[in-house]
């Protein structure tokens, strides 16, 4: 029999602030952290970004620094000093330091070295591993952690993702012509693209039996998850949202839930014309006429790319615990898209089951379901 997997600790840093308290306050009030460039060295200073409010460290990549802060908060809440695994999702890695030292190459800036630095600074881990699947990286780290627990190969796992802004990937997204010159407006008519952001979030995951045996307080349950890759295009999403549809279907099947039992969907919702229309098609295929409230929190944080899945999973957990739905600012809905939950700040809601979507380039799409206890 598969064990029930629970979250016993969580940590997050984003453009909304450091720690769960600051992020919760911003989510409830609708305060956005997207604004002018402050820390990133780039010539593209006219583009709004979501930067974490911390100064650069001369020795550590911001990717490592943010990951350390989030892991420490998660482990402190869970009451642990180590775990069987630390699993981190990142794609940019230490690119910010590479840019400062270029043209000298430093191999310590790769993705795996970032996870090693986080592990060295935060605790004792039996195994350290890194996933890079673009914007589904952190969600896939959570899925890998859950599979290790379900298989009996691990007891306690710290999983999530971290990603710093870099000039390299800011220019890369700009070359795709999918960056908005204003704050992004997912699912809205006339939307022009996304805002890049940075941040980190990690979850402490274990079986319900493990948490109760050591006297830890479970925060919520990871009741279902799914990953699918439709391989439609290197960067574009398919018109019918096949990968996203399959990921949500798999998550619902694992959780043994009907679509109408979902109370809220935290959409991937990047603000690009292609992504939002594709995700809308997938949502309509899954939920039909009974679409639950849907919103994207990326207008608040920017798109944190590889870290988005874990950051938004923490947001979903906070929303369940505190009883609210994060709302999107008022705007004109695009007829090709779903109509998101709009308003100022947040709306009171009792949330039992929530879906969190994270979709990556190449059609690598993941969905997780968190359930209240």
PDB file of C-alpha atoms in Angstrom, residues 53-230:
ATOM      1  CA  UNK A  53      15.291  41.672  -2.031  1.00  0.00           C
ATOM      2  CA  UNK A  54      18.798  40.527  -1.040  1.00  0.00           C
ATOM      3  CA  UNK A  55      22.217  41.862  -1.971  1.00  0.00           C
ATOM      4  CA  UNK A  56      24.612  39.761  -4.019  1.00  0.00           C
ATOM      5  CA  UNK A  57      27.189  37.631  -2.225  1.00  0.00           C
ATOM      6  CA  UNK A  58      30.745  37.915  -3.602  1.00  0.00           C
ATOM      7  CA  UNK A  59      31.356  34.168  -3.217  1.00  0.00           C
ATOM      8  CA  UNK A  60      27.966  32.539  -3.768  1.00  0.00           C
ATOM      9  CA  UNK A  61      25.654  32.550  -6.738  1.00  0.00           C
ATOM     10  CA  UNK A  62      22.275  34.073  -5.976  1.00  0.00           C
ATOM     11  CA  UNK A  63      20.873  30.681  -6.964  1.00  0.00           C
ATOM     12  CA  UNK A  64      22.765  29.076  -4.064  1.00  0.00           C
ATOM     13  CA  UNK A  65      22.079  31.926  -1.663  1.00  0.00           C
ATOM     14  CA  UNK A  66      18.323  31.851  -2.208  1.00  0.00           C
ATOM     15  CA  UNK A  67      18.259  28.057  -2.028  1.00  0.00           C
ATOM     16  CA  UNK A  68      20.092  28.087   1.304  1.00  0.00           C
ATOM     17  CA  UNK A  69      17.579  30.522   2.804  1.00  0.00           C
ATOM     18  CA  UNK A  70      14.588  28.486   1.636  1.00  0.00           C
ATOM     19  CA  UNK A  71      16.010  25.115   2.714  1.00  0.00           C
ATOM     20  CA  UNK A  72      16.901  26.456   6.156  1.00  0.00           C
ATOM     21  CA  UNK A  73      13.376  27.752   6.704  1.00  0.00           C
ATOM     22  CA  UNK A  74      11.832  24.467   5.569  1.00  0.00           C
ATOM     23  CA  UNK A  75      14.101  22.308   7.727  1.00  0.00           C
ATOM     24  CA  UNK A  76      13.631  24.525  10.763  1.00  0.00           C
ATOM     25  CA  UNK A  77       9.851  24.260  10.504  1.00  0.00           C
ATOM     26  CA  UNK A  78      10.060  20.486  10.075  1.00  0.00           C
ATOM     27  CA  UNK A  79      12.456  20.152  13.000  1.00  0.00           C
ATOM     28  CA  UNK A  80      15.178  18.293  11.106  1.00  0.00           C
ATOM     29  CA  UNK A  81      18.917  18.798  10.679  1.00  0.00           C
ATOM     30  CA  UNK A  82      19.282  16.523   7.659  1.00  0.00           C
ATOM     31  CA  UNK A  83      17.421  14.226   5.291  1.00  0.00           C
ATOM     32  CA  UNK A  84      17.904  11.194   3.085  1.00  0.00           C
ATOM     33  CA  UNK A  85      17.834  13.317  -0.064  1.00  0.00           C
ATOM     34  CA  UNK A  86      18.171  16.928  -1.132  1.00  0.00           C
ATOM     35  CA  UNK A  87      16.614  17.302  -4.603  1.00  0.00           C
ATOM     36  CA  UNK A  88      16.834  20.670  -6.302  1.00  0.00           C
ATOM     37  CA  UNK A  89      15.576  21.894  -9.645  1.00  0.00           C
ATOM     38  CA  UNK A  90      17.544  24.583 -11.473  1.00  0.00           C
ATOM     39  CA  UNK A  91      18.517  25.366 -15.035  1.00  0.00           C
ATOM     40  CA  UNK A  92      20.463  28.619 -14.845  1.00  0.00           C
ATOM     41  CA  UNK A  93      22.658  27.366 -11.984  1.00  0.00           C
ATOM     42  CA  UNK A  94      25.500  29.765 -11.210  1.00  0.00           C
ATOM     43  CA  UNK A  95      25.240  31.682 -14.469  1.00  0.00           C
ATOM     44  CA  UNK A  96      25.255  34.996 -12.591  1.00  0.00           C
ATOM     45  CA  UNK A  97      28.795  34.273 -11.352  1.00  0.00           C
ATOM     46  CA  UNK A  98      29.862  32.944 -14.749  1.00  0.00           C
ATOM     47  CA  UNK A  99      28.860  36.265 -16.278  1.00  0.00           C
ATOM     48  CA  UNK A 100      30.976  38.168 -13.773  1.00  0.00           C
ATOM     49  CA  UNK A 101      34.079  36.045 -14.405  1.00  0.00           C
ATOM     50  CA  UNK A 102      33.735  35.671 -18.187  1.00  0.00           C
ATOM     51  CA  UNK A 103      35.772  34.869 -20.292  1.00  0.00           C
ATOM     52  CA  UNK A 104      37.369  32.736 -17.569  1.00  0.00           C
ATOM     53  CA  UNK A 105      35.320  29.544 -17.185  1.00  0.00           C
ATOM     54  CA  UNK A 106      34.582  28.186 -13.710  1.00  0.00           C
ATOM     55  CA  UNK A 107      33.143  24.641 -13.561  1.00  0.00           C
ATOM     56  CA  UNK A 108      31.818  25.251 -10.044  1.00  0.00           C
ATOM     57  CA  UNK A 109      28.962  27.270 -11.535  1.00  0.00           C
ATOM     58  CA  UNK A 110      27.084  24.319 -13.049  1.00  0.00           C
ATOM     59  CA  UNK A 111      23.637  23.230 -11.858  1.00  0.00           C
ATOM     60  CA  UNK A 112      24.821  20.311  -9.742  1.00  0.00           C
ATOM     61  CA  UNK A 113      27.413  22.381  -7.909  1.00  0.00           C
ATOM     62  CA  UNK A 114      24.666  24.756  -6.788  1.00  0.00           C
ATOM     63  CA  UNK A 115      22.792  21.922  -5.063  1.00  0.00           C
ATOM     64  CA  UNK A 116      26.043  20.763  -3.448  1.00  0.00           C
ATOM     65  CA  UNK A 117      26.620  24.261  -2.054  1.00  0.00           C
ATOM     66  CA  UNK A 118      23.101  24.348  -0.623  1.00  0.00           C
ATOM     67  CA  UNK A 119      23.599  20.937   0.988  1.00  0.00           C
ATOM     68  CA  UNK A 120      26.957  21.911   2.507  1.00  0.00           C
ATOM     69  CA  UNK A 121      25.403  24.988   4.120  1.00  0.00           C
ATOM     70  CA  UNK A 122      22.187  23.507   5.460  1.00  0.00           C
ATOM     71  CA  UNK A 123      22.504  19.978   6.837  1.00  0.00           C
ATOM     72  CA  UNK A 124      23.398  16.325   6.422  1.00  0.00           C
ATOM     73  CA  UNK A 125      22.014  14.581   3.356  1.00  0.00           C
ATOM     74  CA  UNK A 126      22.454  10.993   2.279  1.00  0.00           C
ATOM     75  CA  UNK A 127      22.196  11.899  -1.386  1.00  0.00           C
ATOM     76  CA  UNK A 128      22.162  15.149  -3.350  1.00  0.00           C
ATOM     77  CA  UNK A 129      20.761  15.381  -6.873  1.00  0.00           C
ATOM     78  CA  UNK A 130      19.682  18.036  -9.379  1.00  0.00           C
ATOM     79  CA  UNK A 131      16.950  18.189 -12.015  1.00  0.00           C
ATOM     80  CA  UNK A 132      16.890  20.499 -15.036  1.00  0.00           C
ATOM     81  CA  UNK A 133      13.664  20.368 -17.043  1.00  0.00           C
ATOM     82  CA  UNK A 134      13.267  24.104 -17.570  1.00  0.00           C
ATOM     83  CA  UNK A 135      10.177  25.571 -15.882  1.00  0.00           C
ATOM     84  CA  UNK A 136       8.922  22.233 -14.546  1.00  0.00           C
ATOM     85  CA  UNK A 137      12.200  21.513 -12.719  1.00  0.00           C
ATOM     86  CA  UNK A 138      11.066  22.196  -9.145  1.00  0.00           C
ATOM     87  CA  UNK A 139       7.748  20.401  -9.631  1.00  0.00           C
ATOM     88  CA  UNK A 140       9.638  17.408 -10.990  1.00  0.00           C
ATOM     89  CA  UNK A 141      11.988  17.519  -7.995  1.00  0.00           C
ATOM     90  CA  UNK A 142       8.912  17.207  -5.773  1.00  0.00           C
ATOM     91  CA  UNK A 143       7.604  14.331  -7.898  1.00  0.00           C
ATOM     92  CA  UNK A 144      10.953  12.523  -7.756  1.00  0.00           C
ATOM     93  CA  UNK A 145      11.008  12.940  -3.983  1.00  0.00           C
ATOM     94  CA  UNK A 146       7.503  11.540  -3.663  1.00  0.00           C
ATOM     95  CA  UNK A 147       8.375   8.537  -5.821  1.00  0.00           C
ATOM     96  CA  UNK A 148      11.423   7.787  -3.649  1.00  0.00           C
ATOM     97  CA  UNK A 149       9.267   7.850  -0.529  1.00  0.00           C
ATOM     98  CA  UNK A 150       6.562   5.697  -2.125  1.00  0.00           C
ATOM     99  CA  UNK A 151       9.173   3.156  -3.216  1.00  0.00           C
ATOM    100  CA  UNK A 152      10.617   2.901   0.277  1.00  0.00           C
ATOM    101  CA  UNK A 153      14.041   4.164  -0.851  1.00  0.00           C
ATOM    102  CA  UNK A 154      13.868   7.295   1.305  1.00  0.00           C
ATOM    103  CA  UNK A 155      12.206   8.411   4.509  1.00  0.00           C
ATOM    104  CA  UNK A 156      12.582  12.190   4.629  1.00  0.00           C
ATOM    105  CA  UNK A 157      13.307  14.325   1.570  1.00  0.00           C
ATOM    106  CA  UNK A 158      13.915  18.021   1.001  1.00  0.00           C
ATOM    107  CA  UNK A 159      12.797  18.918  -2.524  1.00  0.00           C
ATOM    108  CA  UNK A 160      12.172  22.073  -4.510  1.00  0.00           C
ATOM    109  CA  UNK A 161      13.996  24.490  -6.741  1.00  0.00           C
ATOM    110  CA  UNK A 162      16.004  27.684  -6.944  1.00  0.00           C
ATOM    111  CA  UNK A 163      16.788  30.027  -9.823  1.00  0.00           C
ATOM    112  CA  UNK A 164      18.515  33.410 -10.014  1.00  0.00           C
ATOM    113  CA  UNK A 165      18.103  35.911 -12.785  1.00  0.00           C
ATOM    114  CA  UNK A 166      20.979  36.111 -15.219  1.00  0.00           C
ATOM    115  CA  UNK A 167      21.757  38.412 -18.120  1.00  0.00           C
ATOM    116  CA  UNK A 168      22.058  35.300 -20.290  1.00  0.00           C
ATOM    117  CA  UNK A 169      18.541  34.040 -19.817  1.00  0.00           C
ATOM    118  CA  UNK A 170      17.025  37.527 -19.764  1.00  0.00           C
ATOM    119  CA  UNK A 171      18.506  38.057 -23.246  1.00  0.00           C
ATOM    120  CA  UNK A 172      17.396  34.557 -24.234  1.00  0.00           C
ATOM    121  CA  UNK A 173      13.750  35.149 -23.371  1.00  0.00           C
ATOM    122  CA  UNK A 174      13.951  38.601 -24.950  1.00  0.00           C
ATOM    123  CA  UNK A 175      15.166  37.011 -28.198  1.00  0.00           C
ATOM    124  CA  UNK A 176      11.971  34.903 -28.216  1.00  0.00           C
ATOM    125  CA  UNK A 177      10.004  38.176 -28.063  1.00  0.00           C
ATOM    126  CA  UNK A 178       7.892  36.963 -25.130  1.00  0.00           C
ATOM    127  CA  UNK A 179       8.813  39.538 -22.461  1.00  0.00           C
ATOM    128  CA  UNK A 180       6.254  42.165 -21.489  1.00  0.00           C
ATOM    129  CA  UNK A 181       7.505  45.744 -21.074  1.00  0.00           C
ATOM    130  CA  UNK A 182       4.874  46.167 -18.351  1.00  0.00           C
ATOM    131  CA  UNK A 183       3.683  43.914 -15.550  1.00  0.00           C
ATOM    132  CA  UNK A 184       2.398  40.693 -17.095  1.00  0.00           C
ATOM    133  CA  UNK A 185      -1.343  40.029 -17.367  1.00  0.00           C
ATOM    134  CA  UNK A 186      -2.032  36.291 -17.831  1.00  0.00           C
ATOM    135  CA  UNK A 187      -5.212  35.257 -19.670  1.00  0.00           C
ATOM    136  CA  UNK A 188      -5.967  38.914 -20.481  1.00  0.00           C
ATOM    137  CA  UNK A 189      -6.797  40.253 -23.921  1.00  0.00           C
ATOM    138  CA  UNK A 190      -3.798  41.983 -25.497  1.00  0.00           C
ATOM    139  CA  UNK A 191      -1.267  40.395 -23.145  1.00  0.00           C
ATOM    140  CA  UNK A 192       2.303  40.795 -24.415  1.00  0.00           C
ATOM    141  CA  UNK A 193       4.324  38.166 -22.552  1.00  0.00           C
ATOM    142  CA  UNK A 194       5.934  37.370 -19.227  1.00  0.00           C
ATOM    143  CA  UNK A 195       8.176  39.057 -16.674  1.00  0.00           C
ATOM    144  CA  UNK A 196      11.175  37.048 -15.528  1.00  0.00           C
ATOM    145  CA  UNK A 197      11.658  36.552 -11.809  1.00  0.00           C
ATOM    146  CA  UNK A 198      13.869  34.675  -9.375  1.00  0.00           C
ATOM    147  CA  UNK A 199      13.423  32.840  -6.111  1.00  0.00           C
ATOM    148  CA  UNK A 200      13.546  29.537  -4.292  1.00  0.00           C
ATOM    149  CA  UNK A 201      11.239  27.230  -2.374  1.00  0.00           C
ATOM    150  CA  UNK A 202      11.728  23.824  -0.776  1.00  0.00           C
ATOM    151  CA  UNK A 203       9.427  21.340   0.914  1.00  0.00           C
ATOM    152  CA  UNK A 204      10.219  18.740   3.554  1.00  0.00           C
ATOM    153  CA  UNK A 205       8.383  15.597   2.470  1.00  0.00           C
ATOM    154  CA  UNK A 206       7.815  12.348   4.352  1.00  0.00           C
ATOM    155  CA  UNK A 207       5.177   9.726   4.951  1.00  0.00           C
ATOM    156  CA  UNK A 208       2.366  10.481   7.354  1.00  0.00           C
ATOM    157  CA  UNK A 209       3.643   7.626   9.536  1.00  0.00           C
ATOM    158  CA  UNK A 210       7.139   9.151   9.665  1.00  0.00           C
ATOM    159  CA  UNK A 211       5.843  12.603  10.609  1.00  0.00           C
ATOM    160  CA  UNK A 212       3.620  11.287  13.392  1.00  0.00           C
ATOM    161  CA  UNK A 213       6.324   8.994  14.769  1.00  0.00           C
ATOM    162  CA  UNK A 214       8.746  11.871  15.243  1.00  0.00           C
ATOM    163  CA  UNK A 215       6.094  14.280  16.520  1.00  0.00           C
ATOM    164  CA  UNK A 216       6.100  16.590  13.513  1.00  0.00           C
ATOM    165  CA  UNK A 217       2.983  18.499  12.450  1.00  0.00           C
ATOM    166  CA  UNK A 218       1.928  17.705   8.865  1.00  0.00           C
ATOM    167  CA  UNK A 219       0.977  20.879   6.995  1.00  0.00           C
ATOM    168  CA  UNK A 220      -0.822  19.313   4.041  1.00  0.00           C
ATOM    169  CA  UNK A 221      -0.807  16.178   1.923  1.00  0.00           C
ATOM    170  CA  UNK A 222       0.728  15.663  -1.507  1.00  0.00           C
ATOM    171  CA  UNK A 223      -2.199  13.606  -2.710  1.00  0.00           C
ATOM    172  CA  UNK A 224      -1.455  13.386  -6.438  1.00  0.00           C
ATOM    173  CA  UNK A 225       0.960  14.317  -9.164  1.00  0.00           C
ATOM    174  CA  UNK A 226       1.552  13.740 -12.847  1.00  0.00           C
ATOM    175  CA  UNK A 227       4.130  14.478 -15.536  1.00  0.00           C
ATOM    176  CA  UNK A 228       3.766  14.246 -19.295  1.00  0.00           C
ATOM    177  CA  UNK A 229       5.839  15.381 -22.254  1.00  0.00           C
ATOM    178  CA  UNK A 230       4.034  15.978 -25.527  1.00  0.00           C
TER     179      UNK A 230
END
